[in-house]
Coordinates of C-alpha atoms in Angstrom, one line a residue:
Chain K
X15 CA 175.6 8.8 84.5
X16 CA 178.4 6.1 84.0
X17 CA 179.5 3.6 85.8
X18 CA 183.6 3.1 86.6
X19 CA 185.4 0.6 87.5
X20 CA 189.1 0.7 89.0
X21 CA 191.0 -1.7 87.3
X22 CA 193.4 -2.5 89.9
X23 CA 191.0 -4.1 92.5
X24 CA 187.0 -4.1 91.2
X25 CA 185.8 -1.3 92.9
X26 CA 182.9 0.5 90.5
X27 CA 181.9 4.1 91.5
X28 CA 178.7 4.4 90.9
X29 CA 177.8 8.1 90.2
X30 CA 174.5 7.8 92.1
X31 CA 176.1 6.8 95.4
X32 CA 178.8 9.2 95.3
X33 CA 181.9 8.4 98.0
X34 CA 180.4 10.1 101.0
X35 CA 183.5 8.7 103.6
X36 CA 185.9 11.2 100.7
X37 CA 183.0 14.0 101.1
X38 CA 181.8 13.3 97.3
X39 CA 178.1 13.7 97.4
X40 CA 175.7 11.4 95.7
X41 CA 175.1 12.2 91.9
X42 CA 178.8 13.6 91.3
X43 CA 179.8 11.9 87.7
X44 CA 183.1 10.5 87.5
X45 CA 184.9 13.4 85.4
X46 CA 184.2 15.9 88.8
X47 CA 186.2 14.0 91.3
X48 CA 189.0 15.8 91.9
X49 CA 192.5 14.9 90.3
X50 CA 193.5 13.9 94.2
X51 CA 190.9 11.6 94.7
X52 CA 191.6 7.6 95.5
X53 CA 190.1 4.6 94.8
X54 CA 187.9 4.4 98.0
X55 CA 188.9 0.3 97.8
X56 CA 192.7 0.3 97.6
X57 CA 193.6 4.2 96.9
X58 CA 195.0 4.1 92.9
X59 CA 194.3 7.1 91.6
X60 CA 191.8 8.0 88.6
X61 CA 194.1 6.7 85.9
X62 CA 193.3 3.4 86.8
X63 CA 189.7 3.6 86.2
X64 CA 188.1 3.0 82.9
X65 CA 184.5 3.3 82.1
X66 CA 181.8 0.4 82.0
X67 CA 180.2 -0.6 79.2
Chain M
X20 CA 189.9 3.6 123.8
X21 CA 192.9 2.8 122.4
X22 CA 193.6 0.7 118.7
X23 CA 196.9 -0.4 117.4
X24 CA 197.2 -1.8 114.2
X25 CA 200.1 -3.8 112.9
X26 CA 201.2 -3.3 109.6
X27 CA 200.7 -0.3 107.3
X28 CA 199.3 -1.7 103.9
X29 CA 195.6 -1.7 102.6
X30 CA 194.0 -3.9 104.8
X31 CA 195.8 -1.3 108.2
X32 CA 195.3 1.4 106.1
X33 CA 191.3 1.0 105.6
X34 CA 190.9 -0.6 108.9
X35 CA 191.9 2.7 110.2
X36 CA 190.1 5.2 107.5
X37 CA 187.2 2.8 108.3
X38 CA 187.3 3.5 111.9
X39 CA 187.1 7.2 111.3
X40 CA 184.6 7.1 108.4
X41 CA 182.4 5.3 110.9
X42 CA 182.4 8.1 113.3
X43 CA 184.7 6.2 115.4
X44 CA 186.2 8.3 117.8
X45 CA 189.5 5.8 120.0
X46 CA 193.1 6.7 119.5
X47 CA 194.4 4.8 117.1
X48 CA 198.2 3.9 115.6
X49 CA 199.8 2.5 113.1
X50 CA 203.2 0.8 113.0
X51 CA 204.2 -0.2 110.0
X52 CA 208.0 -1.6 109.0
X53 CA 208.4 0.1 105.5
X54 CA 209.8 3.7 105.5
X55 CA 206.5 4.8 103.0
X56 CA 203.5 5.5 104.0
X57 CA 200.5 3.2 102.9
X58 CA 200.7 2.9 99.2
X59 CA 198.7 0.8 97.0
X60 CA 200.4 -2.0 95.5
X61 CA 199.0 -2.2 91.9
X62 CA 200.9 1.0 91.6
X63 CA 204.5 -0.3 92.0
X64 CA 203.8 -1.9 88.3
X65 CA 203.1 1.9 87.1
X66 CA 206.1 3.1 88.8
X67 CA 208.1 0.4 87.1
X68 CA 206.8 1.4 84.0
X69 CA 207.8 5.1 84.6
X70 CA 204.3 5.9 84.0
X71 CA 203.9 7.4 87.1
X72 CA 206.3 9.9 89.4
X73 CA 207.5 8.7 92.5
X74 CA 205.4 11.3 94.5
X75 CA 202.0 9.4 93.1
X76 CA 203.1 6.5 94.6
X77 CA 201.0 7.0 98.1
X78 CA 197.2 6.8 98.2
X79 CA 197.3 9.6 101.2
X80 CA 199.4 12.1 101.6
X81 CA 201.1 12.9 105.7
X82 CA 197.9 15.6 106.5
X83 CA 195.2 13.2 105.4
X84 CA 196.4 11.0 108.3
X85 CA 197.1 14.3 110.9
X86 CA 193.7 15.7 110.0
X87 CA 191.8 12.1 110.8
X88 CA 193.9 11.9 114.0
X89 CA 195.7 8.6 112.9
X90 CA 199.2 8.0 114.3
X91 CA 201.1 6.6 111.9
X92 CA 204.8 5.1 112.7
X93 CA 206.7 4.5 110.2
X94 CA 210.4 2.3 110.2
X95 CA 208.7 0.9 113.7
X96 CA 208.6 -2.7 113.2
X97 CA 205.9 -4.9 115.9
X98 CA 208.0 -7.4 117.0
X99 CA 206.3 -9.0 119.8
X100 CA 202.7 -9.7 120.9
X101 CA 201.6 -10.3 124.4
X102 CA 197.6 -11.0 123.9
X103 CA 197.0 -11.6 127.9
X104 CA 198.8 -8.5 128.5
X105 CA 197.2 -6.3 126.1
X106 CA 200.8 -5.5 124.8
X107 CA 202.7 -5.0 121.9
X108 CA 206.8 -4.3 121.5
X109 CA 207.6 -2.3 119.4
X110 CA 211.3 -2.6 117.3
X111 CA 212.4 -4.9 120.0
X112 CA 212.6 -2.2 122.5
X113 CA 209.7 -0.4 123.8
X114 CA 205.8 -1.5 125.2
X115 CA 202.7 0.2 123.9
X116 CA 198.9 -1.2 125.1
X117 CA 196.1 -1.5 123.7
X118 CA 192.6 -2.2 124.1
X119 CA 192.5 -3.6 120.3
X120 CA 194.9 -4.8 118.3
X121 CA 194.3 -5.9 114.8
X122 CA 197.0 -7.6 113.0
X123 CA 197.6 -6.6 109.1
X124 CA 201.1 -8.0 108.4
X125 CA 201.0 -9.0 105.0
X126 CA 202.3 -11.5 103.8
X127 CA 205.9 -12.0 101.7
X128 CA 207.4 -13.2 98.9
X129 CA 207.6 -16.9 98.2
X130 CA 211.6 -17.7 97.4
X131 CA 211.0 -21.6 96.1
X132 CA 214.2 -23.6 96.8
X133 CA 216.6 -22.4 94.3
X134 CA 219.8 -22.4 94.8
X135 CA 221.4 -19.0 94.2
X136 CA 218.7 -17.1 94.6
X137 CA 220.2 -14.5 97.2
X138 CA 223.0 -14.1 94.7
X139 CA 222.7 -10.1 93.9
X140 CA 221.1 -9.4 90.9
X141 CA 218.2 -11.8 92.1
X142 CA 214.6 -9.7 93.4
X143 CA 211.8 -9.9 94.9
X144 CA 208.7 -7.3 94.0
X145 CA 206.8 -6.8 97.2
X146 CA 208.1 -3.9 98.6
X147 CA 208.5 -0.4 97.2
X148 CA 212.1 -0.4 98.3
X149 CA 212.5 -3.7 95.9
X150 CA 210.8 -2.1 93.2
X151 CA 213.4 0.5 93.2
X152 CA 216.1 -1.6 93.4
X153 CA 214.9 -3.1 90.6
X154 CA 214.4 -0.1 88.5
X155 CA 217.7 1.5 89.2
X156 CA 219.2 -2.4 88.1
X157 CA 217.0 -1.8 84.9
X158 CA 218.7 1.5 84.2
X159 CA 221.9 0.1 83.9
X160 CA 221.2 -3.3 82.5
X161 CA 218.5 -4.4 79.9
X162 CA 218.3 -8.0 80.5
X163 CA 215.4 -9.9 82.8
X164 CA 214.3 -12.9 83.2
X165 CA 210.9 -13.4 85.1
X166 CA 210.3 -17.2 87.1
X167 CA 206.6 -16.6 88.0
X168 CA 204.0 -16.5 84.7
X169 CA 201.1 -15.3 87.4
X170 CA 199.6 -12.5 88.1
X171 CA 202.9 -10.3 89.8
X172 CA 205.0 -11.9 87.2
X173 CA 203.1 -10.8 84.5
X174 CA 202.7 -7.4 85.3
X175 CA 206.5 -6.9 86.1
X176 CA 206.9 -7.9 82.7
X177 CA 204.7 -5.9 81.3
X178 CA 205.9 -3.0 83.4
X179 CA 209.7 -3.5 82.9
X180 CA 209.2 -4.0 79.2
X181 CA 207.7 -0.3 78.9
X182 CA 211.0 0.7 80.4
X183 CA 212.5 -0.9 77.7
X184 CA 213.8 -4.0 79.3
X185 CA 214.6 -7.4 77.4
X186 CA 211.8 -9.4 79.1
X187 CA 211.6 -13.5 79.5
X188 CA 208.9 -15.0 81.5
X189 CA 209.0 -18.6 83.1
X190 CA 206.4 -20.2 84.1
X191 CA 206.2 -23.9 86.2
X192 CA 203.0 -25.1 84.9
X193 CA 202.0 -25.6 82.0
X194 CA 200.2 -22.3 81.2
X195 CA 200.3 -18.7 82.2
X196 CA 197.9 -17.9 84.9
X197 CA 197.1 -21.0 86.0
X198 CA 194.5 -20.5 89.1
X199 CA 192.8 -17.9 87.0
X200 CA 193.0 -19.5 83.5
X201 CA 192.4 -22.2 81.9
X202 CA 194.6 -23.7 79.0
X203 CA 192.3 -22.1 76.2
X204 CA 192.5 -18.7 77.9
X205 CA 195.5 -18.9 79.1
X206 CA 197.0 -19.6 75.0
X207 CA 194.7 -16.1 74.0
X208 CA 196.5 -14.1 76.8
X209 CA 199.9 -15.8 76.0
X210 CA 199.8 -14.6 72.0
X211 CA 198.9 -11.1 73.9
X212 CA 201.9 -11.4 76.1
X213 CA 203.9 -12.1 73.0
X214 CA 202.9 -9.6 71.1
X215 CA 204.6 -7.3 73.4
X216 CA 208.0 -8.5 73.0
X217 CA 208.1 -10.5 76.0
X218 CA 209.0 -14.2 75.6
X219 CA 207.0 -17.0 77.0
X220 CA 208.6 -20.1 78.3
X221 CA 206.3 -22.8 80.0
X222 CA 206.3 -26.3 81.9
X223 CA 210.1 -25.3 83.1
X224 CA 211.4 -25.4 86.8
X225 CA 214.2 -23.4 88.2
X226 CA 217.0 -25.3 89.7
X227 CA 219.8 -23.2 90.4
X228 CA 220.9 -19.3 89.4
X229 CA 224.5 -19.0 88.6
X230 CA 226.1 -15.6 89.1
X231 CA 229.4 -15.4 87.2
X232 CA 229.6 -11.5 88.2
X233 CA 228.1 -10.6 84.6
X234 CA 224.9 -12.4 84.3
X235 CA 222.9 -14.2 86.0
X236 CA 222.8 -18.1 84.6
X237 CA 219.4 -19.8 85.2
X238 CA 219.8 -23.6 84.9
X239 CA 216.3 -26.0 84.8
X240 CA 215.3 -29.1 85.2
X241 CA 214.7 -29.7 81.5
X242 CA 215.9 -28.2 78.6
X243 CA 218.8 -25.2 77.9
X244 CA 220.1 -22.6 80.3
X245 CA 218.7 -19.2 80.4
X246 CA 221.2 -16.1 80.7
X247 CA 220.0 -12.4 81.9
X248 CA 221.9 -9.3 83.7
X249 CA 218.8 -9.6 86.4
X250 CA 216.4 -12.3 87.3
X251 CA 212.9 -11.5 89.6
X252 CA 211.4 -14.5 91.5
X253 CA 207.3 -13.9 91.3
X254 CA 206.4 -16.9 92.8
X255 CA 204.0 -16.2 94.9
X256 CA 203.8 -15.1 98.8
X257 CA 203.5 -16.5 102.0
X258 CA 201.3 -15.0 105.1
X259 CA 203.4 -13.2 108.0
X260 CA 202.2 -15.0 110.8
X261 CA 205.5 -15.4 112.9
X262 CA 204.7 -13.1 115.1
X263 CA 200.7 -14.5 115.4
X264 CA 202.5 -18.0 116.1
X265 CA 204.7 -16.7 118.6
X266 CA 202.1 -14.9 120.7
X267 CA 200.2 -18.1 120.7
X268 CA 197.7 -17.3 118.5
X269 CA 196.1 -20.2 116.1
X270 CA 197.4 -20.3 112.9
X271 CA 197.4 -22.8 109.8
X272 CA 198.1 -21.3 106.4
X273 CA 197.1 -18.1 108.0
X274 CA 196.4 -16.4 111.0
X275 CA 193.2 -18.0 111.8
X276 CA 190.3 -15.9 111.8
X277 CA 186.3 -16.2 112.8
X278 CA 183.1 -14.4 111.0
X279 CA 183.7 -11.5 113.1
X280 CA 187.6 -11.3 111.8
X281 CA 188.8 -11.9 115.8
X282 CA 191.7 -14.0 116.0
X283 CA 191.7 -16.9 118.9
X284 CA 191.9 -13.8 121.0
X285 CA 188.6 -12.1 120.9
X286 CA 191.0 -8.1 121.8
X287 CA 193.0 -9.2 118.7
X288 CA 191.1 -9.2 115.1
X289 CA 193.3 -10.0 111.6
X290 CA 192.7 -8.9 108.3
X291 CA 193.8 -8.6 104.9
X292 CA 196.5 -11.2 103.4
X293 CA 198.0 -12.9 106.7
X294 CA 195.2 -14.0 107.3
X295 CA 192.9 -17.2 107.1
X296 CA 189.0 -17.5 107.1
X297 CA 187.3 -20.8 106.7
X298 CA 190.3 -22.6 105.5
X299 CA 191.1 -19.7 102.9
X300 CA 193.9 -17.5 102.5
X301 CA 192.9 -14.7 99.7
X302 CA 195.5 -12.3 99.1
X303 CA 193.8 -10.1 96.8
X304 CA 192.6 -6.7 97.6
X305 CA 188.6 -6.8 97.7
X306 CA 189.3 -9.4 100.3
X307 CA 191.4 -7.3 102.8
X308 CA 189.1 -4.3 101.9
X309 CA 185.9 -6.6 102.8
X310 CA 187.2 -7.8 105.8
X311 CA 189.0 -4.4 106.7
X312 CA 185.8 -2.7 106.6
X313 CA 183.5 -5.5 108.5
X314 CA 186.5 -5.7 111.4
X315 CA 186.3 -2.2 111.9
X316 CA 182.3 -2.3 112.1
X317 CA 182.7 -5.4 114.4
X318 CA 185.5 -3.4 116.9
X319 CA 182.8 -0.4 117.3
X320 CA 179.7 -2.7 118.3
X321 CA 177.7 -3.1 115.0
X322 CA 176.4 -6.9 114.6
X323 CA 178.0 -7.9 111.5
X324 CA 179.7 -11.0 110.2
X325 CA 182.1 -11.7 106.9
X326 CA 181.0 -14.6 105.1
X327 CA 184.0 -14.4 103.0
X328 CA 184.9 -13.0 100.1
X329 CA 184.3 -14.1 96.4
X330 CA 187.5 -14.6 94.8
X331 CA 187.1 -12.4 91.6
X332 CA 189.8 -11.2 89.7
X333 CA 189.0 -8.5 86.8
X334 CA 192.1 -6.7 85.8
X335 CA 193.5 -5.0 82.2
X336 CA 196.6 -7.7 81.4
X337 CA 198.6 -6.7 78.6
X338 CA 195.9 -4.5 77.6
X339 CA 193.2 -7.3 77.7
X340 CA 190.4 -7.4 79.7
X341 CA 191.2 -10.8 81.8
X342 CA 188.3 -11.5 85.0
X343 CA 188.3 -14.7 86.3
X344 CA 185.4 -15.7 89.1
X345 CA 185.1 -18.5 91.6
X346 CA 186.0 -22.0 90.4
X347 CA 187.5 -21.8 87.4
X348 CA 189.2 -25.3 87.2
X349 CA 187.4 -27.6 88.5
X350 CA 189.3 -31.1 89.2
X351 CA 186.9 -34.1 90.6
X352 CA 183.7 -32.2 90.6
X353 CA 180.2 -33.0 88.9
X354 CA 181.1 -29.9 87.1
X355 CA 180.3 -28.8 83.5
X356 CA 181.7 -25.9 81.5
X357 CA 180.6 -24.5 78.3
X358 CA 182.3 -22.0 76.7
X359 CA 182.7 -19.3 74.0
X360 CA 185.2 -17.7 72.0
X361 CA 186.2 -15.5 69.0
X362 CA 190.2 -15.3 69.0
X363 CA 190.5 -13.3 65.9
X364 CA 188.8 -10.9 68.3
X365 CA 191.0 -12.0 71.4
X366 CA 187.4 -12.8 73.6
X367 CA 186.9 -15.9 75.2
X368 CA 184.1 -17.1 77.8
X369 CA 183.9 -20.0 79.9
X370 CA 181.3 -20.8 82.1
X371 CA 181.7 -23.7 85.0
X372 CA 178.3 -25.1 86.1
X373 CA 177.5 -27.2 89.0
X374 CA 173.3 -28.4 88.8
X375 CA 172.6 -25.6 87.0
X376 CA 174.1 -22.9 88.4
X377 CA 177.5 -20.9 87.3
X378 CA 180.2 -21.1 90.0
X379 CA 183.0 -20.3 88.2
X380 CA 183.7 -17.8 85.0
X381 CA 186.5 -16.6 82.7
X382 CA 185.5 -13.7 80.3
X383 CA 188.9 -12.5 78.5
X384 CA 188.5 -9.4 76.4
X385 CA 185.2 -8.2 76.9
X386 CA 183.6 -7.2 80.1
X387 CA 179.9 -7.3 79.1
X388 CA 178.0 -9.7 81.1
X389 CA 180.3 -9.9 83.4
X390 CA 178.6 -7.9 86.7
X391 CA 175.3 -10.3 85.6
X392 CA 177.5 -13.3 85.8
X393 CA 178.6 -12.3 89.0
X394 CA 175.6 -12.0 90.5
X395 CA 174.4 -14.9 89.3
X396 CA 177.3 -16.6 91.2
X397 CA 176.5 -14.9 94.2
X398 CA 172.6 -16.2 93.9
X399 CA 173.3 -19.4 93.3
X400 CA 170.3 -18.6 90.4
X401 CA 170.1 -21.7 88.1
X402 CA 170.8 -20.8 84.8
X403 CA 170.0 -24.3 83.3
X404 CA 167.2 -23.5 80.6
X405 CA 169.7 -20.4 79.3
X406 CA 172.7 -22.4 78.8
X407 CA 172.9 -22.5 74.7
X408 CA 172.2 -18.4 75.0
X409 CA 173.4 -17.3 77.9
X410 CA 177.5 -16.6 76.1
X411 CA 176.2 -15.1 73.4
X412 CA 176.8 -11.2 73.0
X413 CA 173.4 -10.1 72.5
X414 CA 172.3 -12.4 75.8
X415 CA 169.0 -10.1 77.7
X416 CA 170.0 -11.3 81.1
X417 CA 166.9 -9.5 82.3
X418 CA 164.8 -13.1 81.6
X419 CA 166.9 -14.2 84.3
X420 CA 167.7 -11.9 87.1

């Protein structure tokens, strides 16, 4: 699963970690968060995150 | 238990989610000055742009705070600290105590000495109240002319111009960006720039701003006049620490700060961009996250020390992949720097070595590499025997890490 990285502040979700302080289990790919969820760093939203190459 | 926190941006904000996530289980409140709650500064440049509604704005909504028990006061200003009382006032009337206080105040807009620059028509772009101002200015009139090629200024240019403003940056040095860039990047980012329709004026210093009830009149030190309906000042910001000062707590730059974020008053801890930690004053967001998140381990017990923060910034400017690590120009150092580029491309690399080892980088429209190189900066890993390979494309960083 890929790798994204919020593009206002760094912060790379990493599928296989998950955000377990928002409830997102580990293994959750990035197209499952929910449209409400935040950059766990400095809360953007998903628009601000592209994928890593 | 009881925790207060002063000021209601990221670093207050994710000291207190960090509390909670933590299992952490004091009363805590927030006072915070702004009307809003917390929101998340890089998205004032999407609201500018209109590509966002005004209600996306916040990176919680009112029941995310309710349902994890934080207070949250908005329009309530701190303005007084009493550390050997345990005491803060609050709007200059009432006293709340605390067992812990941490102090995330911000910091504010630089305003350089220019005369006329609280004529109207003149912003700042700190606050979201500012950033409205300045939107409902750009509704009416086209015109505006940016002092501040940086970071803000360049994505209030790049934000105003999707709103269809007339956009002039100036910038004092010599080049755009210039903590994160060098001259050769900073020239790739500027034919970006101006290929948006925003022009580029460099090496020229404000003097005065002219308001003749029109326009605004810009006059230099050098050169011709500049003429715009509205004129931004993005010219960097300043820590809060009045308050810090007042209480009698040490500050230089910043509010001083030790490896466990506590201020000189071990019940008092500060994070995020007032503050300073080993003679550095960050203002970027993975900082006050970093140190957000180790305070708030610190205040519930855990052993744990911030050893400061990498300065890395990797952001999408203009539409270009810009990230720019560590030292990027170097002045009296035994440093050397190699470096790469292809500009019909728009990439460009640049690697600043110190015996061997990579303490600073610039990569400019590509990001490959990039999470290697920053390890390799965090390792201290020599990278000496790699150094004719180690910018090309195809580089297998595996030999190395």
């Amino acid at each position: 699963m890929e790798k994204w990285e919020c593009t206002a502040c760094g912060y790379i979700y990493d599928p296989e970690n998950g955000d377990p302080d928002s409830g997102v289990k580990p293994g959750t790919p990035f197209e499952e968060l929910a449209e409400d969820w935040v950059c766990p760093q400095c809360g953007v939203g998903k628009e601000f995150f592209q994928k890593m190459s | 238990m009881r925790v207060c926190i002063v000021g209601n941006g990221l670093a207050g904000a994710m000291f207190a989610k960090s509390l909670r996530d933590l299992g952490g289980d004091m009363d805590i409140d927030i006072y915070g000055e702004e009307p809003y709650l917390y929101y998340p500064r890089p998205n004032m440049i999407e609201y500018l742009a209109g590509r966002i509604p005004f209600e996306r704005m916040f990176a919680f909504e009112a029941d995310w705070y309710d349902k994890r028990r934080l207070g949250v006061h908005l329009k309530t200003p701190v303005t007084g600290l009493f550390p050997d009382l345990r005491e803060i006032e609050i709007a200059g009337k009432r006293r709340e105590t605390y067992d812990v206080l941490a102090v995330a105040s911000g910091a504010r807009s630089f305003v350089p000495p220019i005369k006329g620059a609280d004529s109207s028509h003149v912003f700042t772009f700190r606050t979201l109240d500012e950033c409205r101002a300045l939107i409902d200015r750009l509704q009416k009139k086209k015109g505006l002319i940016i002092l501040g090629g940086g970071l803000l200024g360049l994505e209030i240019a790049r934000g105003a111009r999707a709103r269809g403003a007339d956009v002039d940056v100036v910038e004092f040095f010599g080049r755009l960006l210039p903590r994160q860039l060098d001259e050769g990047g900073a020239a790739l980012l500027r034919k970006q720039i101006e290929g948006m329709g925003i022009r580029v004026h460099l090496g020229r210093a404000c003097r005065e701003i002219r308001n003749d009830g029109e326009n605004l009149r810009l006059q230099f030190k050098e050169g011709e006049d500049m003429v715009a309906e509205s004129t931004v000042i993005a010219a960097g910001v300043r820590p809060n620490i009045d308050l810090a000062q007042s209480a009698g707590l040490e500050t230089d730059k910043g509010l001083v700060v030790n490896d466990g974020l506590q201020t000189s008053h071990p019940s008092i801890y500060g994070i995020g961009d007032a503050v300073q930690f080993r003679d550095r004053v960050y203002g970027i967001i993975p900082a006050a996250f970093e140190q957000a998140r180790t305070a708030s381990r610190h205040v519930i017990g855990e052993d744990v020390r911030y050893t400061g923060t990498i300065p890395s910034n990797t952001l999408k400017i203009a539409g270009l992949d810009v990230t720019s690590v560590g030292l990027v120009n170097p002045e009296n150092e035994e440093t050397e720097e190699i470096g790469w580029r292809e500009e019909e491309r728009g990439m460009y690399k640049k690697l600043v070595l110190r015996d061997g080892m990579i303490i600073g980088a610039i990569w400019m429209g590509t990001k490959q590499g990039i999470g290697e190189i920053n390890r390799l900066i965090a390792a201290g890993t020599s990278i000496e025997q790699w150094k004719n390979d180690i910018l090309h494309e195809d580089f297998d960083f595996s030999v190395i890490l």
